[in-house]
Every structure is written in C-alpha cells, then in structure tokens.
Coordinates of C-alpha atoms in Angstrom, one line a residue:
Chain A
M1 CA 5.4 -34.4 16.4
L2 CA 5.0 -38.0 14.4
V3 CA 9.1 -37.9 14.3
V4 CA 9.1 -37.3 18.2
L5 CA 6.5 -39.8 19.1
A6 CA 8.9 -41.8 16.8
V7 CA 12.2 -41.5 18.8
L8 CA 10.6 -41.4 21.5
F9 CA 9.2 -44.8 20.9
A10 CA 12.8 -46.1 19.7
A11 CA 14.4 -44.6 23.0
G12 CA 11.8 -46.4 25.0
A13 CA 12.1 -50.1 23.4
L14 CA 16.1 -50.0 23.6
T15 CA 16.0 -48.9 27.3
V16 CA 13.6 -52.0 27.9
T17 CA 15.9 -54.1 25.7
R18 CA 18.9 -53.1 27.9
A19 CA 17.0 -53.7 30.7
F20 CA 15.9 -57.4 29.8
H21 CA 19.6 -58.4 29.0
A22 CA 21.2 -56.7 32.0
E23 CA 18.8 -59.1 34.4
N24 CA 19.6 -62.0 31.6
V25 CA 23.0 -61.4 32.2
A26 CA 22.3 -61.6 36.0
R27 CA 20.2 -64.2 35.7
Q28 CA 23.3 -66.2 33.6
E29 CA 25.8 -65.4 36.2
M30 CA 24.0 -66.8 39.1
T31 CA 23.1 -69.8 37.5
E32 CA 27.0 -70.5 36.5
A33 CA 27.7 -69.1 40.3
R34 CA 25.3 -71.4 41.7
E35 CA 26.6 -74.6 39.4
A36 CA 29.9 -73.9 40.7
L37 CA 29.4 -73.3 44.5
S38 CA 27.7 -76.8 44.5
Q39 CA 30.5 -78.3 42.7
V40 CA 32.9 -77.2 45.1
N41 CA 30.3 -78.4 48.1
D42 CA 30.8 -81.8 46.7
L43 CA 34.5 -81.7 46.0
M44 CA 34.5 -80.9 49.8
L45 CA 31.9 -83.6 50.7
I46 CA 34.0 -86.2 48.6
L47 CA 36.9 -85.0 51.0
Y48 CA 34.5 -85.3 53.9
E49 CA 33.5 -88.9 53.2
A50 CA 37.1 -89.9 52.4
E51 CA 37.8 -88.9 55.9
S52 CA 35.2 -90.1 57.8
A53 CA 35.6 -93.7 55.7
Q54 CA 39.6 -93.8 56.6
R55 CA 38.6 -92.8 60.1
S56 CA 36.1 -96.0 60.3
V57 CA 39.0 -98.3 58.9
L58 CA 41.2 -96.9 61.4
L59 CA 38.8 -98.1 64.4
G60 CA 38.5 -101.3 62.9
D61 CA 35.9 -101.1 60.3
P62 CA 37.0 -102.8 56.9
S63 CA 34.1 -102.2 55.5
A64 CA 34.4 -98.6 55.7
A65 CA 37.2 -99.0 52.8
D66 CA 34.8 -99.1 50.1
P67 CA 33.4 -95.9 50.8
F68 CA 37.0 -94.3 50.9
R69 CA 37.5 -96.3 47.2
A70 CA 34.8 -94.7 46.1
A71 CA 35.1 -91.4 47.4
E72 CA 38.9 -91.9 45.8
A73 CA 37.8 -92.4 42.5
A74 CA 34.7 -89.7 42.6
L75 CA 37.3 -86.9 43.1
P76 CA 39.4 -86.5 39.9
G77 CA 36.1 -85.6 38.3
A78 CA 34.8 -83.7 40.7
T79 CA 37.7 -81.4 40.6
A80 CA 37.7 -81.0 36.7
Q81 CA 34.3 -80.9 36.6
M82 CA 34.7 -77.8 39.2
Q83 CA 37.6 -76.6 37.8
A84 CA 36.1 -76.5 34.5
S85 CA 32.8 -74.1 36.2
L86 CA 35.4 -71.5 37.6
D87 CA 37.6 -71.4 34.4
R88 CA 34.3 -69.9 32.5
A89 CA 34.2 -67.7 35.8
G90 CA 37.3 -66.0 35.6
S91 CA 41.0 -66.1 35.4
D92 CA 41.0 -65.1 39.4
L93 CA 38.4 -68.2 40.1
S94 CA 40.4 -70.3 38.1
V95 CA 43.5 -70.1 40.2
Q96 CA 41.9 -70.7 43.3
G97 CA 40.0 -73.4 41.9
R98 CA 43.2 -75.2 40.6
R99 CA 44.7 -74.5 44.2
L100 CA 41.7 -76.0 45.7
G101 CA 41.8 -78.9 43.3
A102 CA 46.0 -79.5 44.5
L103 CA 45.1 -79.4 48.1
A104 CA 42.3 -81.6 47.8
G105 CA 44.3 -83.8 45.6
E106 CA 47.3 -84.0 48.1
R107 CA 44.8 -84.6 50.7
M108 CA 43.2 -87.9 49.3
A109 CA 46.7 -89.0 48.5
D110 CA 47.7 -88.5 52.1
L111 CA 44.7 -90.3 53.1
S112 CA 45.2 -93.3 50.3
A113 CA 48.8 -93.4 51.3
S114 CA 47.9 -95.2 55.0
P115 CA 44.7 -96.2 55.0
A116 CA 44.7 -99.4 57.7
V117 CA 47.8 -98.1 59.7
V118 CA 49.2 -95.1 62.0
P119 CA 49.0 -91.7 60.1
A120 CA 51.8 -91.6 58.0
P121 CA 53.8 -88.1 58.5
T122 CA 53.1 -86.1 56.5
T123 CA 53.7 -82.1 55.3
A124 CA 51.2 -80.7 57.4
S125 CA 48.7 -81.7 60.1
P126 CA 45.1 -83.6 58.8
R127 CA 43.5 -80.4 60.3
T128 CA 46.0 -77.9 59.0
A129 CA 45.4 -79.8 55.2
M130 CA 41.2 -79.2 55.9
D131 CA 41.3 -75.7 56.9
D132 CA 43.3 -74.9 53.8
L133 CA 40.6 -76.7 51.9
R134 CA 37.9 -75.1 53.7
Q135 CA 39.8 -71.5 53.5
A136 CA 39.9 -72.0 49.5
S137 CA 36.6 -73.0 49.0
A138 CA 35.1 -70.3 51.3
A139 CA 37.2 -68.0 49.2
I140 CA 36.1 -69.2 46.4
R141 CA 32.1 -69.0 47.7
R142 CA 33.3 -65.1 48.6
E143 CA 34.1 -64.7 45.1
E144 CA 31.3 -66.2 44.0
R145 CA 28.9 -64.2 45.5
A146 CA 30.2 -61.0 45.2
L147 CA 30.5 -61.8 41.6
M148 CA 26.1 -62.8 41.7
D149 CA 26.2 -59.2 43.8
A150 CA 27.8 -57.4 41.3
A151 CA 25.6 -58.7 38.7
Y152 CA 22.1 -57.9 40.7
T153 CA 23.5 -54.3 41.3
R154 CA 24.0 -54.2 37.6
A155 CA 20.8 -55.6 36.7
D156 CA 19.0 -53.2 39.3
A157 CA 20.9 -50.3 38.2
E158 CA 19.6 -50.9 34.7
R159 CA 16.1 -51.5 35.8
L160 CA 16.4 -48.0 37.7
R161 CA 17.5 -46.3 34.1
A162 CA 14.9 -47.9 32.3
K163 CA 12.3 -46.7 34.9
R164 CA 13.5 -43.5 34.3
T165 CA 13.4 -43.6 31.1
L166 CA 10.0 -44.7 30.7
G167 CA 9.0 -42.2 33.2
M168 CA 10.7 -39.4 31.3
I169 CA 9.2 -40.9 27.6
G170 CA 5.5 -41.1 29.4
L171 CA 5.9 -37.1 30.5
T172 CA 6.7 -36.1 27.1
V173 CA 4.0 -38.6 25.9
L174 CA 1.6 -37.0 28.1
G175 CA 3.1 -33.5 27.6
L176 CA 2.7 -34.0 23.8
I177 CA -0.9 -34.9 23.7
V178 CA -1.9 -31.8 26.3
L179 CA -0.2 -30.0 23.5
A180 CA -2.2 -31.3 20.4
A181 CA -5.6 -30.4 22.8
M182 CA -4.6 -27.2 23.5
L183 CA -3.5 -26.4 20.0
A184 CA -7.2 -28.3 18.6
F185 CA -8.8 -25.7 21.3
R186 CA -7.3 -22.9 20.0
S187 CA -8.1 -23.5 16.7
A188 CA -11.7 -24.6 17.2
R189 CA -11.8 -21.1 19.5
A190 CA -10.9 -19.7 16.8
E191 CA -13.2 -21.0 14.4
S192 CA -16.0 -20.2 16.6
R193 CA -14.4 -16.8 17.0
L194 CA -14.8 -16.2 13.0
R195 CA -18.4 -17.6 13.2
Y196 CA -19.5 -15.6 15.3
R197 CA -17.7 -12.8 13.8
R198 CA -19.2 -13.7 10.3
E199 CA -22.4 -13.6 12.3
I200 CA -22.5 -9.9 13.2
E201 CA -21.4 -9.0 10.2
V202 CA -24.5 -10.8 8.3
Q203 CA -26.8 -8.8 11.1
R204 CA -25.2 -5.3 10.7
D205 CA -25.8 -5.6 7.4
R206 CA -29.1 -6.5 7.8
A207 CA -29.3 -3.7 10.5
E208 CA -27.7 -1.1 7.6
L209 CA -30.4 -2.4 5.0
V210 CA -33.2 -1.9 7.6
S211 CA -32.2 1.3 8.5
H212 CA -31.6 2.7 5.0
E213 CA -35.0 1.5 4.1
L214 CA -36.1 3.0 6.9
S215 CA -34.3 6.4 6.4
H216 CA -35.5 6.5 3.0
R217 CA -39.2 5.9 4.0
V218 CA -39.1 8.5 6.1
K219 CA -37.8 11.0 4.0
N220 CA -40.5 9.9 1.6
L221 CA -43.4 10.0 3.7
F222 CA -42.1 13.7 4.5
A223 CA -41.9 14.9 1.2
V224 CA -45.9 13.3 1.3
T225 CA -46.8 14.7 4.1
M226 CA -45.5 18.3 2.4
S227 CA -47.6 17.4 -0.9
I228 CA -50.8 16.7 1.3
I229 CA -50.7 20.1 2.6
S230 CA -49.8 21.9 -0.4
V231 CA -52.3 20.3 -2.7
T232 CA -55.2 20.1 0.5
G233 CA -54.6 23.9 0.9
R234 CA -54.4 24.9 -3.0
S235 CA -58.3 22.9 -3.0
E236 CA -59.3 24.6 -0.1
T237 CA -60.1 28.0 0.4
D238 CA -61.4 27.7 4.1
P239 CA -57.5 27.6 6.2
K240 CA -60.0 25.8 9.3
I241 CA -61.3 23.1 6.6
A242 CA -58.4 22.9 5.0
A243 CA -56.4 22.1 8.4
K244 CA -59.0 19.6 9.4
K245 CA -58.6 17.5 6.3
T246 CA -54.7 18.2 6.2
R247 CA -54.1 16.5 9.8
S248 CA -56.8 13.6 9.2
R249 CA -54.8 12.7 5.6
I250 CA -51.4 12.8 7.8
Q251 CA -53.0 11.1 10.3
A252 CA -54.2 8.3 8.0
L253 CA -51.0 8.1 6.7
A254 CA -49.2 8.1 10.2
R255 CA -51.6 4.7 11.0
A256 CA -51.0 3.1 7.8
H257 CA -47.2 2.8 8.6
E258 CA -47.4 2.6 11.9
L259 CA -48.1 -0.8 11.2
S260 CA -44.6 -1.2 9.2
S261 CA -41.8 -1.2 12.1
G262 CA -38.8 -3.1 12.9
Q263 CA -38.6 -6.2 11.4
N264 CA -41.9 -5.8 9.1
L265 CA -40.3 -3.3 7.3
M266 CA -40.4 -4.5 3.8
R267 CA -43.6 -7.1 4.8
T268 CA -46.0 -5.0 6.7
A269 CA -49.2 -6.4 8.4
P270 CA -51.9 -7.4 7.5
F271 CA -55.1 -6.0 5.2
G272 CA -57.5 -5.6 8.1
D273 CA -55.1 -4.7 10.4
L274 CA -54.7 -1.3 8.1
L275 CA -58.2 -0.6 7.6
E276 CA -58.8 -0.9 11.8
A277 CA -56.0 1.2 12.1
V278 CA -57.3 3.7 9.0
V279 CA -61.1 3.5 8.9
R280 CA -62.0 2.8 12.9
P281 CA -61.2 6.1 14.3
Y282 CA -64.1 7.4 12.1
C283 CA -66.9 5.1 13.7
P284 CA -69.4 6.9 15.2
P285 CA -70.2 5.3 18.5
G286 CA -73.2 3.4 18.0
A287 CA -72.3 2.7 14.0
T288 CA -71.1 -0.4 13.2
L289 CA -68.4 -1.4 11.3
R290 CA -67.4 -5.2 10.1
L291 CA -64.6 -6.1 8.6
S292 CA -64.3 -9.9 7.5
G293 CA -61.6 -11.3 4.8
A294 CA -58.5 -13.6 4.4
K295 CA -55.1 -12.9 6.6
L296 CA -53.4 -10.9 3.5
V297 CA -50.2 -8.9 4.3
L298 CA -49.2 -6.5 2.2
P299 CA -46.3 -5.0 1.0
A300 CA -45.0 -1.6 1.9
R301 CA -45.4 -0.1 -1.4
L302 CA -49.0 0.1 -0.7
L303 CA -49.3 1.5 2.4
T304 CA -49.3 4.8 1.4
P305 CA -52.1 4.6 -1.4
M306 CA -54.4 2.4 0.8
G307 CA -54.2 4.7 3.9
L308 CA -55.2 7.5 1.7
I309 CA -58.1 6.0 -0.1
F310 CA -59.5 4.2 2.6
N311 CA -59.4 7.6 4.7
E312 CA -61.0 9.5 2.0
L313 CA -63.6 7.1 1.9
A314 CA -63.8 6.7 5.7
T315 CA -64.3 10.7 6.0
N316 CA -67.2 10.7 2.4
S317 CA -68.9 8.2 4.9
V318 CA -68.9 10.3 8.0
K319 CA -69.8 13.2 5.9
Y320 CA -72.4 12.0 3.2
G321 CA -73.1 8.0 3.9
A322 CA -73.7 5.8 6.6
W323 CA -71.6 7.1 9.3
S324 CA -73.3 10.1 9.3
S325 CA -75.9 8.8 11.6
P326 CA -75.3 7.1 14.5
L327 CA -77.6 4.1 13.3
G328 CA -75.5 3.2 9.8
T329 CA -73.3 0.3 8.9
L330 CA -70.3 0.1 7.0
T331 CA -69.1 -3.5 5.9
V332 CA -65.7 -4.5 4.5
D333 CA -64.7 -7.7 3.0
W334 CA -62.3 -8.9 0.9
T335 CA -61.2 -11.7 -1.1
F336 CA -57.8 -12.9 -2.6
A337 CA -58.7 -14.0 -6.4
S338 CA -56.5 -16.4 -8.2
D339 CA -55.0 -13.9 -10.3
E340 CA -53.4 -12.1 -7.5
T341 CA -55.7 -9.6 -7.4
L342 CA -56.7 -8.7 -4.0
I343 CA -60.7 -7.5 -4.1
V344 CA -62.6 -5.1 -1.5
V345 CA -66.0 -4.4 -1.4
W346 CA -67.0 -1.3 0.7
Q347 CA -70.6 -1.4 1.6
E348 CA -72.4 1.4 3.2
Q349 CA -75.9 0.9 4.7
L350 CA -77.7 4.1 5.8
A351 CA -79.8 3.8 8.9
E352 CA -82.5 5.1 6.2
Y353 CA -82.7 4.3 3.2
G354 CA -83.3 7.2 0.6
P355 CA -82.2 8.3 -2.9
P356 CA -79.0 7.8 -4.1
Q357 CA -76.7 11.0 -2.7
P358 CA -73.4 10.6 -4.3
G359 CA -71.1 12.8 -2.5
R360 CA -69.7 16.3 -3.4
E361 CA -66.8 15.8 -6.2
G362 CA -64.3 17.5 -4.3
F363 CA -60.4 17.2 -3.8
G364 CA -60.8 13.9 -2.0
S365 CA -62.0 12.1 -4.8
T366 CA -59.2 13.1 -7.0
M367 CA -57.0 12.3 -4.3
I368 CA -58.5 8.5 -4.1
D369 CA -57.8 8.6 -8.1
L370 CA -54.4 9.7 -7.6
S371 CA -53.8 7.0 -5.0
L372 CA -55.7 4.6 -6.8
Q373 CA -53.2 5.3 -10.1
Q374 CA -50.0 4.8 -8.1
A375 CA -51.2 1.6 -6.5
K376 CA -52.4 0.6 -10.2
A377 CA -56.0 -0.4 -9.0
T378 CA -59.3 0.5 -10.2
M379 CA -62.5 1.5 -8.2
K380 CA -66.1 0.8 -9.4
R381 CA -68.9 3.3 -7.1
R382 CA -72.2 2.8 -6.9
W383 CA -74.9 4.8 -5.1
G384 CA -78.0 2.7 -4.1
E385 CA -80.9 3.2 -1.7
Q386 CA -78.9 2.0 0.9
G387 CA -75.9 3.8 0.2
L388 CA -72.6 3.4 -1.5
T389 CA -70.7 0.2 -2.5
A390 CA -67.4 0.6 -4.0
R391 CA -65.7 -2.1 -5.3
L392 CA -61.9 -1.7 -5.8
R393 CA -59.3 -4.3 -7.4
F394 CA -55.7 -4.3 -6.0
P395 CA -53.2 -5.9 -8.3
F396 CA -50.6 -7.2 -6.8
S397 CA -47.2 -8.4 -8.8
G398 CA -44.6 -11.0 -8.5
A399 CA -42.5 -9.1 -6.4
D400 CA -45.0 -8.4 -3.2
K401 CA -44.9 -12.1 -1.6
V402 CA -47.9 -12.0 -0.5
E403 CA -49.0 -14.2 2.0
V404 CA -52.4 -15.5 2.7
T405 CA -53.6 -17.7 4.9
A406 CA -57.2 -19.2 5.8
T407 CA -58.0 -17.3 8.8
G408 CA -60.4 -14.5 8.6
K409 CA -60.6 -11.2 10.7
D410 CA -63.7 -9.4 11.5
Chain B
M1 CA -37.6 30.7 -15.9
L2 CA -39.3 27.6 -16.5
E3 CA -42.0 29.4 -18.6
G4 CA -43.0 28.1 -21.7
K5 CA -40.6 24.9 -21.2
K6 CA -42.1 21.6 -21.5
I7 CA -41.3 19.5 -17.9
M8 CA -41.4 15.9 -17.2
V9 CA -42.4 15.2 -14.1
V10 CA -41.5 10.9 -12.8
E11 CA -42.7 10.0 -9.3
D12 CA -44.7 7.1 -7.7
E13 CA -46.1 9.1 -4.8
A14 CA -49.2 10.3 -6.4
L15 CA -49.3 13.0 -4.2
L16 CA -46.2 14.1 -4.1
A17 CA -46.4 14.1 -8.5
L18 CA -49.4 16.3 -8.3
D19 CA -47.7 18.8 -6.4
L20 CA -44.8 19.3 -8.2
A21 CA -47.1 18.7 -11.4
M22 CA -49.3 22.1 -9.8
T23 CA -45.7 24.1 -9.3
M24 CA -44.6 23.4 -12.5
E25 CA -48.2 24.9 -14.0
D26 CA -48.3 27.3 -11.4
L27 CA -44.7 28.7 -12.5
G28 CA -46.3 28.6 -16.6
A29 CA -43.8 25.1 -17.4
A30 CA -46.3 22.5 -19.0
V31 CA -46.3 19.1 -17.7
V32 CA -45.5 16.2 -19.4
G33 CA -46.6 13.4 -16.7
P34 CA -47.0 12.6 -14.3
C35 CA -45.7 9.2 -14.8
Y36 CA -45.6 7.1 -12.0
R37 CA -43.6 4.2 -13.5
L38 CA -40.4 3.6 -15.7
G39 CA -42.0 2.0 -18.8
A40 CA -45.0 4.8 -19.2
A41 CA -42.3 7.5 -18.5
L42 CA -40.3 5.8 -21.4
D43 CA -42.7 5.9 -23.7
L44 CA -43.6 9.0 -23.6
V45 CA -40.2 10.5 -23.6
R46 CA -39.8 9.0 -26.7
K47 CA -43.0 10.4 -28.7
M48 CA -42.6 13.6 -27.5
K49 CA -39.5 16.1 -27.0
V50 CA -38.8 17.7 -23.2
D51 CA -37.1 20.5 -22.1
G52 CA -36.4 19.2 -18.8
A53 CA -37.4 16.6 -16.4
I54 CA -37.7 15.7 -12.4
L55 CA -37.0 12.1 -11.2
D56 CA -37.7 10.5 -8.6
V57 CA -34.6 7.4 -8.6
D58 CA -36.6 4.8 -7.1
L59 CA -40.3 3.7 -8.8
N60 CA -41.7 1.0 -6.9
G61 CA -38.7 -1.0 -6.4
E62 CA -37.4 0.2 -10.0
T63 CA -34.5 2.5 -10.6
V64 CA -35.0 5.6 -13.1
F65 CA -31.7 5.0 -14.6
P66 CA -32.6 3.6 -17.9
L67 CA -34.7 7.4 -18.5
A68 CA -32.1 8.9 -17.3
R69 CA -29.7 7.2 -19.5
Y70 CA -32.2 8.3 -22.5
L71 CA -32.3 11.5 -21.4
D72 CA -29.0 12.4 -20.9
E73 CA -28.0 11.2 -24.6
Q74 CA -31.0 13.5 -25.7
G75 CA -29.1 16.7 -24.1
V76 CA -32.4 17.0 -21.9
P77 CA -31.1 18.2 -18.1
F78 CA -32.9 16.8 -15.1
V79 CA -32.8 16.7 -11.5
F80 CA -33.3 13.7 -9.4
H81 CA -35.3 14.0 -6.8
T82 CA -34.4 11.2 -3.9
G83 CA -34.5 10.2 -0.4
R84 CA -31.1 7.9 -1.1
A85 CA -28.7 8.5 1.2
D86 CA -25.8 8.3 -1.4
P87 CA -25.5 11.4 -3.8
A88 CA -22.1 10.5 -4.9
S89 CA -22.8 7.5 -6.4
L90 CA -25.5 9.1 -8.8
L91 CA -23.2 11.9 -9.4
E92 CA -20.7 9.2 -10.7
A93 CA -22.9 7.8 -13.0
F94 CA -24.8 11.2 -14.2
S95 CA -22.1 13.9 -14.2
R96 CA -24.2 16.5 -15.6
A97 CA -27.0 15.7 -13.3
R98 CA -28.7 17.9 -10.4
I99 CA -29.7 16.1 -7.2
C100 CA -32.3 18.0 -5.0
T101 CA -32.7 15.4 -1.7
K102 CA -36.0 14.3 -0.3
P103 CA -38.1 16.3 1.2
S104 CA -37.9 19.2 -0.4
T105 CA -40.3 21.9 -1.3
P106 CA -41.4 22.0 -5.0
E107 CA -40.0 25.7 -5.7
R108 CA -36.4 24.5 -4.5
L109 CA -36.9 21.6 -7.0
A110 CA -38.1 24.0 -9.8
A111 CA -35.0 26.5 -9.0
C112 CA -32.6 23.0 -9.6
L113 CA -34.3 22.4 -12.9
A114 CA -34.0 25.9 -13.6
E115 CA -30.1 26.0 -13.1
A116 CA -30.0 22.8 -14.6
L117 CA -31.6 24.3 -18.1
A118 CA -29.5 27.4 -17.7
D119 CA -26.4 24.8 -17.3
A120 CA -27.7 23.0 -20.4
D121 CA -28.1 26.2 -22.4
R122 CA -24.4 27.5 -21.7
R123 CA -23.2 23.9 -23.0
S124 CA -25.2 24.1 -26.5
D125 CA -23.5 27.8 -27.0
N126 CA -20.3 26.3 -26.4
Q127 CA -20.8 23.7 -28.7
N128 CA -22.3 26.4 -31.2
Y129 CA -18.9 27.8 -31.0
A130 CA -17.3 24.9 -32.3
P131 CA -15.7 24.1 -35.5
A132 CA -19.1 22.6 -36.4
Y133 CA -20.9 25.7 -36.0
A134 CA -21.1 25.7 -39.8
Q135 CA -23.0 22.3 -40.2
D136 CA -25.1 22.7 -37.4
G137 CA -27.2 25.5 -37.5
S138 CA -30.2 24.5 -36.0
S139 CA -30.4 26.6 -32.8
E140 CA -29.6 29.4 -34.8
S141 CA -32.9 28.7 -36.7
S142 CA -35.1 28.3 -33.8
Q143 CA -34.1 31.3 -32.5
Q144 CA -34.9 32.9 -35.5
A145 CA -38.2 31.0 -35.5

C-alpha cells in the first residue's frame, strides 16, 4: 500500500514538473518571438523614417537630411540585432532574416544614393522594394506566430495530460482510502462477531451449569421425597395419618425449594421468606405470626433441612402448642451472630398459660434431629407456662457466602 | 444377601440416609454410620472394617472420592448413589465401582450393593488360586473360623 502510494506521488510530481517545464518553454519562446518581432518592426520603422525623410528632402526641406542620416546610421545595428534574434529562433527564420536584412540594406543604399536629386534608376521601383520588405517581414511575423502557437499548443497538451494524470492519481488514492476503510470495517466487524460468540459461549456455559445444578437438585429432591414417604410410612401405623404427614412434609420441602429458582439457584431467598413460605400456611385464622430479623440470604444446602425443621415445629405448634388455639401467638426472631452463626428463637405464646406440655416424641422429632445434623445445627427446647421456646443455631461455612443487610423483615 | 454384613452409609441428605440405614437393617445388615460428611466417614472407616458401602458422590460441596479411593485400596466394594449425569467419568476413576442413579429405591440400592459384594468375593477367590496361594491363607482361615 505504502509502495503504491509512493509510486503514485512520484508519478504526480513528474507530471506536474513536466507541465511546468512545457509552460516555461512556451513562455521563453514567446518572449523571444516578441523580441524578434519588435526588432523586425524597428527595422521597418527605420526604413519608413528614412523614406519619409528622403521624401521631405526631395520636397525641399534640407533639415530632413539629419533624420535620414540617423536612420541610415541606425540600420546596420538594428539589422544585426534582428539577425541575432532570428538566428536563435531557427535556421529557416535565420535565412528569412538575412533576406530581410539584405533587402533593407539595398533599399537604404538606394535612398542614400540619391538624397537630393531625382530618384536614380534602380533595379526595382521604390514601391516594389518596399513591398518585398513588407512581405519578408510579414513572413517572419507569421513564422514567429506559428512558433508561438506551437509552443502554446504543446503547453496546453502537457497541461491536459497533467490534469488527467493527477485526476487518475486522485481517483486511485480515493480507491485506496475506500479499500483501507473497508478492511478496517471488516476487521472491526470480525472482532465484534468474535466478542459476541464468546459472550454466547459464556452464557451457554452458565446455562449449562445452572441446568446441571437444577437436574442434580431435582434428582435429590425426588430421592428425599421417596425417603419421606418410606420413613413416614414406617413410623405411622394409621395409613391416613401417614398420608397426611407425608403430604405436609413434601409440601414443606416444595415450599422451601420454591424460593430457589432461575438466577437464585446457588444463593437462595432470604430466611424470612423461607419461614413465611413454610410456617405461615399453618397459622390458624385469628392466631398471630411475628417474624423479625436481618435480611439474610440462605445457601441452597440449608433449604431442605430448614424446610423440614420448621415444618415439624409448625405442625407441633398446631397439634400441641400456641397454634392449637386460634388466639395463640408465634414469634420467630433471628440474628446473625459475629461467629457466622444464625441464631433463631422460636417462641410460642399460648392463649391460656398452663402447665408445660411437651408434645409426644414422635417421628417428627427424629426428623428434626436428622435435619439438624444435616445442617450441623443445634436446638435447645424449653417448655414454660407460656409454651415452647426453642433456640436454634445454624453455623455457616465460608463457602456459604452469606449476605446480610440491615433491613429487617416482620 | 447382605445379612450379617457391615455396610457403611454415606449420604448428606439426612432423611435419605435414615431411609437407607433402615432398609439395610431390614435386610439384616449392620449399618456403619450413617455419615453426613466426608471427614466423619474417613475417620470411621479407618477405625473399623466394613464389608461394603453406599456412597453419595456430592457431600455438601465435597466429593466422596478420597473415601472411595481408600475403600478401593482396601478392596471394599461400594456403590455410588448419585444424581450426577455423567456415570462414565466415575467409572473411569473407579473401574470396580457400581453406580445407582438418584432417585432410586433403597431396595434397588441394596440389590446393587449385593452384586458388588458378590463381584468382590469372586475377585478374592481368583486371587486365592493365584501362585501366592500358599502365603495367603487368611481367607481360608476365616472360612474355618
């Protein structure tokens, strides 16, 4: 590309130089021609002057002899000058100039020969002599003009050629610029396509990861569901009760996992939302549920055990605790302690205070214990006059990426 | 088929572990565990000999592979119980392992494990017919006992 541009510039410079040169030559020739013509005119003027002075002498004016002499004296110089100019212009003009000079010399000689007398017989009549002179000078003028015209034509041709060449160079440069722009555009487009493809790959990988995780979790949930059915079936003799408990446990599982979907597969919904989803459905009409604590995003691994734990606590409350009457109150408070532990206080308030009534130690508490173990959590239960108070501690590992914000949830 | 065998159960879903443990016990096996975490399982298996194991592959973000390698070295047969979609890569690393995909009934898992135990028995019988037979009388003596 650079080489092409350099060649183009060299060609352009050469063309322009040639055009200038032709112009200069034309101007030079014109100057010379004008000089030669003016010298021819001078010569002719000297002759006219001599003729007219000689005629005045003949008509009786002796003072006219002086101009005649001056003209006679000026003629050889003028002739020599003219001859020198014409010699430079070319051999043809040089010959013609010599002829004109000879004719002029002859004429002057004729005039000098008889200044004051009747015109001496000459080889030619004065008029014929002047005619010859006029013709010779006109021929020189024509020739010089032709030379000038030729020079102008050459300069014009050269200028036209320069114009064409420069135009072509301009077009080529324009073409090169367009080509370069197209190449730049194409490479930019290719780059953006590559970027787009990479972005798509990243998105596809992410989607694949999410789909793998989802499929894994679904299989796991089915396995857990099957276990709920079989272990609940083992612990209950009455098939109706077994079916009811199985249903409520599967429902708790479903509600807990409903919170994690789409983008939230890894980091699931806030803890408050989990309680809302799992516990709230058990709240009898008229009874109260108070939830308050920091907004805390749970890791996915805690969804199943937490869902099952709080489901058992809530069903126990409906069976034996605060929610066994429509005026009871359940308060759940939670804080995130500095040692990366979630502390949950589950406090029931019976409508009517009475003696402590720990519920029947059924399979539900085994379920709670198992889920606590799974979550590495602990729970302390205390039954007072007002009902059950349970303190649960869920330790979080560094991998859980806990998010805590100041806003509470009630 | 699993009667009198010591079977280790490693599973991080507590309910699933319980279900498996109960099924194993129903079949007459003695359950070792259930273990919810890799560390606990490794500790346990170093302390006591087991005849077979059911292993969940993903344990709360850890893989069960260190334990599987240990059992493989000890010649203990085991079954992978997993929801993973790529059993091929598991078999590549553990050629003798059996795979039972989640969700699967405890009965199916038990059958799978029984097959694995039978395979292992065949393998150790073959070893006994090898030239090293005279030096290694341990299996024979245990049969006598």
